[in-house]
Amino acid sequence: MTQKTILLFVFYSCLAFSQSNDYTKYHTLINKAEELYFMEHKIDSALFYYNQIFKEYNFIYVKDLVNAAQIALFEKRPYRFYIEQGFEQGLKIAHLNYYPLFKKELQKLKKDTTLTKKYSLNRKKYIARIDFDYRNAIYYLAIKDQLDKRKPKYHNIVYKTTQKLHEYIKNKGFPGDKLIGIEDNSIFREIGKSYLDLYQQRKKHKELFYMNSEEESLSTVWAQIILVHNPCSYYLLKKTLLSEIKKGNIHPRDVGLIYDNAYRYKSNFPYYCNKIKLTGAYLLNPATLEHIKNINLDTVNAMRKKMFIVSTMVDAKKKEYELKYGFKLFSGFWDCR
């Protein structure tokens, strides 16, 4: 490698990692790391990208840290740094129970006093970041929505709920992992307000027995669920959602799932969904796959690239790693991430 080539590499590396508030670059570089490892098996290059991204961004999606940790562990490279940094984003050691690759490591991690001290320190940073009032407002809206969906003309009601959520987003930002934290059964207990935890708030409604924090998702899910209940929420909030991706407030794959969701209702749209023409899909919503016909994968992947999402080929290879080697590489609502 010539000196000129080295200087150009350094220049473009600095340029790529300089805008730490622009999450379109974050997702582009995470996608590059996934392509390097899963498609080309370039371990060092993939981990280089992960490490640079994790240094440059204050907020990191937990699934990216856990995926990097799985790669490092599988390839017999140091991985604890990723777990420790995950603590700042809401990760608990108990979350690793959901990840088969960590089965042999768990007891060792739980007994590691240095790691537990690091958890306590980084957990405080995580708690300090969360907007608990906003989280509580989303719990209230989610419980209301779950009760409302049993009522006649629910689509008219959820339209109003979506409008309320849209007001929140315009004023505060999308209530995603960055602003309100990931799903957690007892997070309000940590600030002395256990009565505001999701279970405590919904337990008086026996019909909502199923409504629990989806901790395995490593994300927040209730705002997405409300939007999935509205047949055309993507089209109503399109400009806002796309703007929130760049801010890091919503993951692009969540937006892809919400977009795909309209296919579930294409033969029975409510009045406020007029003029919707469904063209193409991201193939990120498992509930819509049976409703999507004659999809061209080149079109799908072109749409994904524009939305900062890896190709279907990368996703297929990741699923192959799950089946062959025990990775767990998908998280989020309906495993869309």
mmCIF file of C-alpha atoms in Angstrom:
data_model
loop_
_atom_site.group_PDB
_atom_site.id
_atom_site.type_symbol
_atom_site.label_atom_id
_atom_site.label_comp_id
_atom_site.label_asym_id
_atom_site.label_seq_id
_atom_site.Cartn_x
_atom_site.Cartn_y
_atom_site.Cartn_z
ATOM 1 C CA MET A 1 0.000 0.000 0.000
ATOM 2 C CA THR A 2 1.504 3.344 -1.072
ATOM 3 C CA GLN A 3 1.761 6.396 1.198
ATOM 4 C CA LYS A 4 -0.843 8.174 -0.971
ATOM 5 C CA THR A 5 -3.243 5.263 -0.594
ATOM 6 C CA ILE A 6 -2.753 5.217 3.177
ATOM 7 C CA LEU A 7 -3.419 8.973 3.398
ATOM 8 C CA LEU A 8 -6.586 8.625 1.319
ATOM 9 C CA PHE A 9 -7.775 5.731 3.515
ATOM 10 C CA VAL A 10 -7.191 7.798 6.665
ATOM 11 C CA PHE A 11 -8.954 10.807 5.120
ATOM 12 C CA TYR A 12 -12.053 8.860 4.087
ATOM 13 C CA SER A 13 -12.123 6.996 7.400
ATOM 14 C CA CYS A 14 -12.131 10.316 9.290
ATOM 15 C CA LEU A 15 -14.787 11.693 6.957
ATOM 16 C CA ALA A 16 -16.970 8.636 7.378
ATOM 17 C CA PHE A 17 -16.852 8.735 11.171
ATOM 18 C CA SER A 18 -16.919 12.500 11.696
ATOM 19 C CA GLN A 19 -20.678 13.081 11.786
ATOM 20 C CA SER A 20 -21.619 11.185 14.896
ATOM 21 C CA ASN A 21 -25.149 12.621 14.972
ATOM 22 C CA ASP A 22 -26.078 11.408 11.489
ATOM 23 C CA TYR A 23 -27.486 7.914 11.874
ATOM 24 C CA THR A 24 -27.804 7.306 8.148
ATOM 25 C CA LYS A 25 -24.000 6.948 8.247
ATOM 26 C CA TYR A 26 -24.260 4.751 11.343
ATOM 27 C CA HIS A 27 -26.551 2.297 9.571
ATOM 28 C CA THR A 28 -24.531 2.387 6.353
ATOM 29 C CA LEU A 29 -21.383 1.435 8.259
ATOM 30 C CA ILE A 30 -23.130 -1.231 10.383
ATOM 31 C CA ASN A 31 -24.380 -2.728 7.114
ATOM 32 C CA LYS A 32 -20.823 -2.690 5.779
ATOM 33 C CA ALA A 33 -19.616 -4.552 8.865
ATOM 34 C CA GLU A 34 -22.329 -7.201 8.373
ATOM 35 C CA GLU A 35 -21.488 -7.589 4.700
ATOM 36 C CA LEU A 36 -17.783 -7.958 5.457
ATOM 37 C CA TYR A 37 -18.359 -10.699 8.009
ATOM 38 C CA PHE A 38 -21.367 -12.662 6.778
ATOM 39 C CA MET A 39 -20.757 -12.390 3.029
ATOM 40 C CA GLU A 40 -16.943 -12.206 2.829
ATOM 41 C CA HIS A 41 -15.900 -13.606 6.213
ATOM 42 C CA LYS A 42 -13.419 -10.792 6.718
ATOM 43 C CA ILE A 43 -13.321 -10.923 10.500
ATOM 44 C CA ASP A 44 -10.777 -8.203 11.233
ATOM 45 C CA SER A 45 -12.314 -5.751 8.769
ATOM 46 C CA ALA A 46 -15.816 -6.319 10.144
ATOM 47 C CA LEU A 47 -14.694 -5.826 13.742
ATOM 48 C CA PHE A 48 -12.733 -2.732 12.693
ATOM 49 C CA TYR A 49 -15.920 -1.155 11.379
ATOM 50 C CA TYR A 50 -17.898 -2.140 14.465
ATOM 51 C CA ASN A 51 -15.213 -0.721 16.763
ATOM 52 C CA GLN A 52 -15.012 2.589 14.921
ATOM 53 C CA ILE A 53 -18.789 3.020 14.910
ATOM 54 C CA PHE A 54 -19.080 2.219 18.611
ATOM 55 C CA LYS A 55 -16.403 4.817 19.410
ATOM 56 C CA GLU A 56 -17.999 7.589 17.379
ATOM 57 C CA TYR A 57 -21.654 7.366 18.434
ATOM 58 C CA ASN A 58 -22.959 8.002 21.943
ATOM 59 C CA PHE A 59 -26.180 6.085 21.337
ATOM 60 C CA ILE A 60 -25.783 2.590 19.896
ATOM 61 C CA TYR A 61 -28.490 0.073 19.091
ATOM 62 C CA VAL A 62 -28.068 -2.818 21.516
ATOM 63 C CA LYS A 63 -28.533 -5.455 18.830
ATOM 64 C CA ASP A 64 -25.436 -4.175 17.019
ATOM 65 C CA LEU A 65 -23.291 -4.513 20.138
ATOM 66 C CA VAL A 66 -24.638 -8.010 20.853
ATOM 67 C CA ASN A 67 -24.158 -9.086 17.240
ATOM 68 C CA ALA A 68 -20.563 -7.841 17.321
ATOM 69 C CA ALA A 69 -20.037 -9.670 20.625
ATOM 70 C CA GLN A 70 -21.355 -12.907 19.090
ATOM 71 C CA ILE A 71 -19.010 -12.583 16.130
ATOM 72 C CA ALA A 72 -16.033 -11.897 18.405
ATOM 73 C CA LEU A 73 -16.900 -14.784 20.728
ATOM 74 C CA PHE A 74 -17.450 -17.215 17.850
ATOM 75 C CA GLU A 75 -14.143 -16.201 16.259
ATOM 76 C CA LYS A 76 -12.311 -16.429 19.618
ATOM 77 C CA ARG A 77 -11.649 -12.693 19.803
ATOM 78 C CA PRO A 78 -12.125 -10.404 22.837
ATOM 79 C CA TYR A 79 -15.829 -9.641 23.202
ATOM 80 C CA ARG A 80 -16.421 -8.198 26.698
ATOM 81 C CA PHE A 81 -15.931 -4.625 25.537
ATOM 82 C CA TYR A 82 -19.140 -4.956 23.542
ATOM 83 C CA ILE A 83 -21.061 -6.298 26.531
ATOM 84 C CA GLU A 84 -19.784 -3.525 28.786
ATOM 85 C CA GLN A 85 -20.727 -0.880 26.258
ATOM 86 C CA GLY A 86 -24.107 -2.576 25.908
ATOM 87 C CA PHE A 87 -24.765 -1.863 29.594
ATOM 88 C CA GLU A 88 -24.856 1.848 28.709
ATOM 89 C CA GLN A 89 -27.635 1.091 26.208
ATOM 90 C CA GLY A 90 -29.836 -1.008 28.514
ATOM 91 C CA LEU A 91 -28.287 -4.464 28.125
ATOM 92 C CA LYS A 92 -28.328 -6.746 31.164
ATOM 93 C CA ILE A 93 -26.281 -9.893 31.624
ATOM 94 C CA ALA A 94 -29.610 -11.738 31.881
ATOM 95 C CA HIS A 95 -30.373 -10.761 28.266
ATOM 96 C CA LEU A 96 -27.586 -13.092 27.158
ATOM 97 C CA ASN A 97 -29.776 -16.031 28.199
ATOM 98 C CA TYR A 98 -31.556 -15.480 24.879
ATOM 99 C CA TYR A 99 -28.296 -16.019 22.956
ATOM 100 C CA PRO A 100 -27.172 -19.665 22.577
ATOM 101 C CA LEU A 101 -23.540 -18.741 21.870
ATOM 102 C CA PHE A 102 -23.231 -17.311 25.389
ATOM 103 C CA LYS A 103 -24.538 -20.427 27.135
ATOM 104 C CA LYS A 104 -21.083 -21.578 28.227
ATOM 105 C CA GLU A 105 -19.997 -18.054 29.148
ATOM 106 C CA LEU A 106 -22.907 -16.992 31.343
ATOM 107 C CA GLN A 107 -21.823 -18.417 34.691
ATOM 108 C CA LYS A 108 -18.366 -16.970 34.249
ATOM 109 C CA LEU A 109 -19.804 -13.551 33.373
ATOM 110 C CA LYS A 110 -22.210 -13.572 36.319
ATOM 111 C CA LYS A 111 -19.371 -14.329 38.772
ATOM 112 C CA ASP A 112 -17.034 -11.691 37.351
ATOM 113 C CA THR A 113 -17.025 -8.907 39.968
ATOM 114 C CA THR A 114 -15.204 -6.526 37.634
ATOM 115 C CA LEU A 115 -17.982 -6.959 35.073
ATOM 116 C CA THR A 116 -20.754 -6.502 37.648
ATOM 117 C CA LYS A 117 -19.122 -3.278 38.859
ATOM 118 C CA LYS A 118 -18.949 -2.097 35.263
ATOM 119 C CA TYR A 119 -22.626 -2.955 34.878
ATOM 120 C CA SER A 120 -23.572 -0.841 37.909
ATOM 121 C CA LEU A 121 -21.586 2.115 36.621
ATOM 122 C CA ASN A 122 -22.855 1.950 33.045
ATOM 123 C CA ARG A 123 -26.422 1.213 34.135
ATOM 124 C CA LYS A 124 -26.476 4.574 35.926
ATOM 125 C CA LYS A 125 -25.458 6.291 32.700
ATOM 126 C CA TYR A 126 -28.269 4.511 30.879
ATOM 127 C CA ILE A 127 -30.896 5.421 33.485
ATOM 128 C CA ALA A 128 -29.760 9.068 33.411
ATOM 129 C CA ARG A 129 -30.349 9.208 29.653
ATOM 130 C CA ILE A 130 -33.941 7.965 29.604
ATOM 131 C CA ASP A 131 -36.947 10.286 29.395
ATOM 132 C CA PHE A 132 -39.118 8.498 31.959
ATOM 133 C CA ASP A 133 -42.061 10.864 31.562
ATOM 134 C CA TYR A 134 -42.125 10.126 27.849
ATOM 135 C CA ARG A 135 -41.835 6.394 28.502
ATOM 136 C CA ASN A 136 -44.800 6.571 30.857
ATOM 137 C CA ALA A 137 -46.843 8.514 28.281
ATOM 138 C CA ILE A 138 -46.183 5.763 25.721
ATOM 139 C CA TYR A 139 -47.230 3.083 28.233
ATOM 140 C CA TYR A 140 -50.488 4.976 28.762
ATOM 141 C CA LEU A 141 -51.080 5.273 25.011
ATOM 142 C CA ALA A 142 -50.216 1.602 24.413
ATOM 143 C CA ILE A 143 -52.567 0.347 27.146
ATOM 144 C CA LYS A 144 -55.350 2.559 25.791
ATOM 145 C CA ASP A 145 -54.735 1.205 22.297
ATOM 146 C CA GLN A 146 -54.856 -2.412 23.490
ATOM 147 C CA LEU A 147 -58.200 -1.714 25.201
ATOM 148 C CA ASP A 148 -59.529 0.219 22.215
ATOM 149 C CA LYS A 149 -58.858 -2.551 19.705
ATOM 150 C CA ARG A 150 -61.787 -4.504 21.164
ATOM 151 C CA LYS A 151 -64.212 -1.699 20.319
ATOM 152 C CA PRO A 152 -66.348 -1.240 17.167
ATOM 153 C CA LYS A 153 -64.865 0.992 14.458
ATOM 154 C CA TYR A 154 -61.409 0.551 15.921
ATOM 155 C CA HIS A 155 -59.732 1.918 12.790
ATOM 156 C CA ASN A 156 -61.309 5.306 13.479
ATOM 157 C CA ILE A 157 -60.055 5.203 17.072
ATOM 158 C CA VAL A 158 -56.519 4.147 16.186
ATOM 159 C CA TYR A 159 -56.365 6.999 13.677
ATOM 160 C CA LYS A 160 -56.785 9.426 16.586
ATOM 161 C CA THR A 161 -54.238 7.490 18.655
ATOM 162 C CA THR A 162 -51.777 7.730 15.766
ATOM 163 C CA GLN A 163 -52.350 11.480 15.588
ATOM 164 C CA LYS A 164 -51.566 11.751 19.299
ATOM 165 C CA LEU A 165 -48.403 9.713 18.842
ATOM 166 C CA HIS A 166 -47.457 11.920 15.902
ATOM 167 C CA GLU A 167 -47.773 15.001 18.130
ATOM 168 C CA TYR A 168 -45.411 13.388 20.637
ATOM 169 C CA ILE A 169 -42.910 12.586 17.899
ATOM 170 C CA LYS A 170 -42.941 16.121 16.503
ATOM 171 C CA ASN A 171 -42.415 17.575 19.990
ATOM 172 C CA LYS A 172 -39.966 15.063 21.461
ATOM 173 C CA GLY A 173 -38.770 12.705 18.741
ATOM 174 C CA PHE A 174 -39.816 9.127 18.054
ATOM 175 C CA PRO A 175 -40.123 7.181 21.351
ATOM 176 C CA GLY A 176 -37.515 4.605 20.458
ATOM 177 C CA ASP A 177 -34.531 3.057 22.219
ATOM 178 C CA LYS A 178 -32.536 6.291 22.176
ATOM 179 C CA LEU A 179 -35.117 8.398 24.019
ATOM 180 C CA ILE A 180 -37.075 6.016 26.261
ATOM 181 C CA GLY A 181 -34.806 2.956 26.478
ATOM 182 C CA ILE A 182 -35.403 -0.677 25.575
ATOM 183 C CA GLU A 183 -38.138 -2.949 26.932
ATOM 184 C CA ASP A 184 -37.683 -3.658 30.639
ATOM 185 C CA ASN A 185 -40.086 -5.206 33.159
ATOM 186 C CA SER A 186 -38.904 -3.199 36.135
ATOM 187 C CA ILE A 187 -37.095 -0.079 34.953
ATOM 188 C CA PHE A 188 -39.319 2.361 36.868
ATOM 189 C CA ARG A 189 -38.461 0.483 40.061
ATOM 190 C CA GLU A 190 -34.900 1.701 39.606
ATOM 191 C CA ILE A 191 -36.037 5.311 40.058
ATOM 192 C CA GLY A 192 -38.405 4.508 42.933
ATOM 193 C CA LYS A 193 -41.602 4.457 40.846
ATOM 194 C CA SER A 194 -42.378 0.764 40.448
ATOM 195 C CA TYR A 195 -46.099 1.572 40.164
ATOM 196 C CA LEU A 196 -45.364 2.962 36.684
ATOM 197 C CA ASP A 197 -43.835 -0.249 35.306
ATOM 198 C CA LEU A 198 -45.878 -1.723 32.467
ATOM 199 C CA TYR A 199 -47.164 -4.737 34.401
ATOM 200 C CA GLN A 200 -48.202 -2.607 37.363
ATOM 201 C CA GLN A 201 -50.175 -0.290 35.076
ATOM 202 C CA ARG A 202 -51.941 -2.905 32.989
ATOM 203 C CA LYS A 203 -52.617 -5.584 35.659
ATOM 204 C CA LYS A 204 -55.995 -4.095 36.577
ATOM 205 C CA HIS A 205 -57.141 -4.911 33.047
ATOM 206 C CA LYS A 206 -57.407 -8.713 33.129
ATOM 207 C CA GLU A 207 -58.020 -8.847 29.397
ATOM 208 C CA LEU A 208 -54.489 -7.498 28.857
ATOM 209 C CA PHE A 209 -52.855 -10.507 30.543
ATOM 210 C CA TYR A 210 -50.576 -10.929 27.500
ATOM 211 C CA MET A 211 -49.231 -7.374 27.600
ATOM 212 C CA ASN A 212 -45.717 -7.584 28.991
ATOM 213 C CA SER A 213 -42.386 -5.962 28.314
ATOM 214 C CA GLU A 214 -40.822 -7.801 25.397
ATOM 215 C CA GLU A 215 -37.326 -7.852 26.894
ATOM 216 C CA GLU A 216 -36.041 -10.362 24.361
ATOM 217 C CA SER A 217 -36.541 -7.757 21.616
ATOM 218 C CA LEU A 218 -33.630 -5.639 22.935
ATOM 219 C CA SER A 219 -35.655 -2.648 21.783
ATOM 220 C CA THR A 220 -38.744 -0.636 22.587
ATOM 221 C CA VAL A 221 -41.856 -1.890 20.802
ATOM 222 C CA TRP A 222 -45.091 -0.201 21.900
ATOM 223 C CA ALA A 223 -45.040 2.817 19.592
ATOM 224 C CA GLN A 224 -44.338 0.454 16.686
ATOM 225 C CA ILE A 225 -47.279 -1.736 17.731
ATOM 226 C CA ILE A 226 -49.621 1.257 17.673
ATOM 227 C CA LEU A 227 -48.402 2.150 14.185
ATOM 228 C CA VAL A 228 -48.862 -1.440 12.999
ATOM 229 C CA HIS A 229 -52.482 -1.258 14.165
ATOM 230 C CA ASN A 230 -53.065 1.674 11.818
ATOM 231 C CA PRO A 231 -53.278 0.375 8.213
ATOM 232 C CA CYS A 232 -51.604 3.423 6.678
ATOM 233 C CA SER A 233 -49.483 4.879 9.471
ATOM 234 C CA TYR A 234 -46.379 4.916 7.263
ATOM 235 C CA TYR A 235 -48.129 7.136 4.727
ATOM 236 C CA LEU A 236 -49.546 9.429 7.414
ATOM 237 C CA LEU A 237 -46.168 9.861 9.146
ATOM 238 C CA LYS A 238 -43.764 9.224 6.268
ATOM 239 C CA LYS A 239 -41.846 12.512 6.353
ATOM 240 C CA THR A 240 -41.535 12.403 10.144
ATOM 241 C CA LEU A 241 -40.391 8.761 10.285
ATOM 242 C CA LEU A 242 -37.724 9.257 7.630
ATOM 243 C CA SER A 243 -36.452 12.318 9.480
ATOM 244 C CA GLU A 244 -36.304 10.373 12.763
ATOM 245 C CA ILE A 245 -34.055 7.708 11.174
ATOM 246 C CA LYS A 246 -31.339 10.308 10.608
ATOM 247 C CA LYS A 247 -31.602 11.430 14.256
ATOM 248 C CA GLY A 248 -31.218 7.852 15.516
ATOM 249 C CA ASN A 249 -34.650 7.879 17.155
ATOM 250 C CA ILE A 250 -36.074 5.028 15.079
ATOM 251 C CA HIS A 251 -34.337 2.136 13.350
ATOM 252 C CA PRO A 252 -34.784 2.018 9.547
ATOM 253 C CA ARG A 253 -35.847 -1.621 9.737
ATOM 254 C CA ASP A 254 -38.690 -0.600 12.054
ATOM 255 C CA VAL A 255 -39.814 1.870 9.390
ATOM 256 C CA GLY A 256 -39.574 -0.863 6.769
ATOM 257 C CA LEU A 257 -41.807 -3.114 8.877
ATOM 258 C CA ILE A 258 -44.371 -0.322 9.274
ATOM 259 C CA TYR A 259 -44.295 0.329 5.504
ATOM 260 C CA ASP A 260 -44.831 -3.363 4.677
ATOM 261 C CA ASN A 261 -47.708 -3.560 7.139
ATOM 262 C CA ALA A 262 -50.126 -1.801 4.757
ATOM 263 C CA TYR A 263 -50.261 -4.986 2.653
ATOM 264 C CA ARG A 264 -52.261 -6.664 5.430
ATOM 265 C CA TYR A 265 -55.146 -4.266 4.815
ATOM 266 C CA LYS A 266 -54.897 -3.613 1.069
ATOM 267 C CA SER A 267 -58.379 -4.985 0.351
ATOM 268 C CA ASN A 268 -60.018 -3.120 3.220
ATOM 269 C CA PHE A 269 -58.395 0.251 3.830
ATOM 270 C CA PRO A 270 -60.316 2.706 6.051
ATOM 271 C CA TYR A 271 -61.351 6.091 4.613
ATOM 272 C CA TYR A 272 -58.184 7.919 5.683
ATOM 273 C CA CYS A 273 -55.976 5.621 3.623
ATOM 274 C CA ASN A 274 -57.211 6.816 0.229
ATOM 275 C CA LYS A 275 -54.791 7.290 -2.670
ATOM 276 C CA ILE A 276 -52.375 4.665 -1.324
ATOM 277 C CA LYS A 277 -50.700 2.679 -4.068
ATOM 278 C CA LEU A 278 -48.657 -0.250 -2.791
ATOM 279 C CA THR A 279 -45.479 -0.712 -4.811
ATOM 280 C CA GLY A 280 -42.574 -2.804 -3.626
ATOM 281 C CA ALA A 281 -41.770 -4.021 -0.124
ATOM 282 C CA TYR A 282 -38.887 -4.382 2.311
ATOM 283 C CA LEU A 283 -39.873 -7.951 3.322
ATOM 284 C CA LEU A 284 -39.397 -7.146 7.008
ATOM 285 C CA ASN A 285 -42.912 -7.779 8.298
ATOM 286 C CA PRO A 286 -43.648 -11.504 8.759
ATOM 287 C CA ALA A 287 -47.400 -10.865 9.019
ATOM 288 C CA THR A 288 -47.511 -9.483 5.481
ATOM 289 C CA LEU A 289 -45.499 -12.059 3.544
ATOM 290 C CA GLU A 290 -48.555 -14.048 2.466
ATOM 291 C CA HIS A 291 -50.164 -10.839 1.162
ATOM 292 C CA ILE A 292 -47.216 -9.704 -0.970
ATOM 293 C CA LYS A 293 -47.233 -11.218 -4.461
ATOM 294 C CA ASN A 294 -44.836 -11.076 -7.409
ATOM 295 C CA ILE A 295 -42.079 -9.233 -5.587
ATOM 296 C CA ASN A 296 -38.876 -8.616 -7.489
ATOM 297 C CA LEU A 297 -35.872 -8.988 -5.164
ATOM 298 C CA ASP A 298 -33.893 -6.441 -7.151
ATOM 299 C CA THR A 299 -36.627 -3.917 -6.348
ATOM 300 C CA VAL A 300 -36.677 -5.001 -2.705
ATOM 301 C CA ASN A 301 -32.922 -4.576 -2.374
ATOM 302 C CA ALA A 302 -32.938 -1.219 -4.145
ATOM 303 C CA MET A 303 -35.559 -0.026 -1.648
ATOM 304 C CA ARG A 304 -33.545 -1.456 1.242
ATOM 305 C CA LYS A 305 -30.370 0.270 0.129
ATOM 306 C CA LYS A 306 -32.159 3.615 -0.081
ATOM 307 C CA MET A 307 -33.493 3.039 3.473
ATOM 308 C CA PHE A 308 -30.044 2.025 4.864
ATOM 309 C CA ILE A 309 -30.996 -1.662 5.277
ATOM 310 C CA VAL A 310 -28.835 -4.631 4.280
ATOM 311 C CA SER A 311 -29.847 -6.719 1.290
ATOM 312 C CA THR A 312 -31.997 -9.835 1.496
ATOM 313 C CA MET A 313 -28.846 -11.821 0.659
ATOM 314 C CA VAL A 314 -27.131 -10.617 3.842
ATOM 315 C CA ASP A 315 -30.241 -11.401 5.879
ATOM 316 C CA ALA A 316 -30.371 -14.891 4.342
ATOM 317 C CA LYS A 317 -26.735 -15.482 5.268
ATOM 318 C CA LYS A 318 -27.393 -14.295 8.832
ATOM 319 C CA LYS A 319 -30.266 -16.770 9.123
ATOM 320 C CA GLU A 320 -27.897 -19.456 7.863
ATOM 321 C CA TYR A 321 -25.460 -18.581 10.665
ATOM 322 C CA GLU A 322 -28.303 -18.866 13.155
ATOM 323 C CA LEU A 323 -29.198 -22.374 11.957
ATOM 324 C CA LYS A 324 -25.635 -23.656 11.555
ATOM 325 C CA TYR A 325 -23.770 -22.082 14.443
ATOM 326 C CA GLY A 326 -26.272 -20.937 17.074
ATOM 327 C CA PHE A 327 -26.118 -17.193 16.478
ATOM 328 C CA LYS A 328 -29.180 -15.056 17.247
ATOM 329 C CA LEU A 329 -28.902 -12.084 14.918
ATOM 330 C CA PHE A 330 -32.402 -10.634 14.664
ATOM 331 C CA SER A 331 -34.183 -8.612 17.321
ATOM 332 C CA GLY A 332 -36.726 -5.800 17.578
ATOM 333 C CA PHE A 333 -40.474 -5.960 17.067
ATOM 334 C CA TRP A 334 -41.330 -9.171 15.193
ATOM 335 C CA ASP A 335 -37.566 -9.701 14.792
ATOM 336 C CA CYS A 336 -37.502 -7.035 12.093
ATOM 337 C CA ARG A 337 -34.054 -5.700 13.079
#
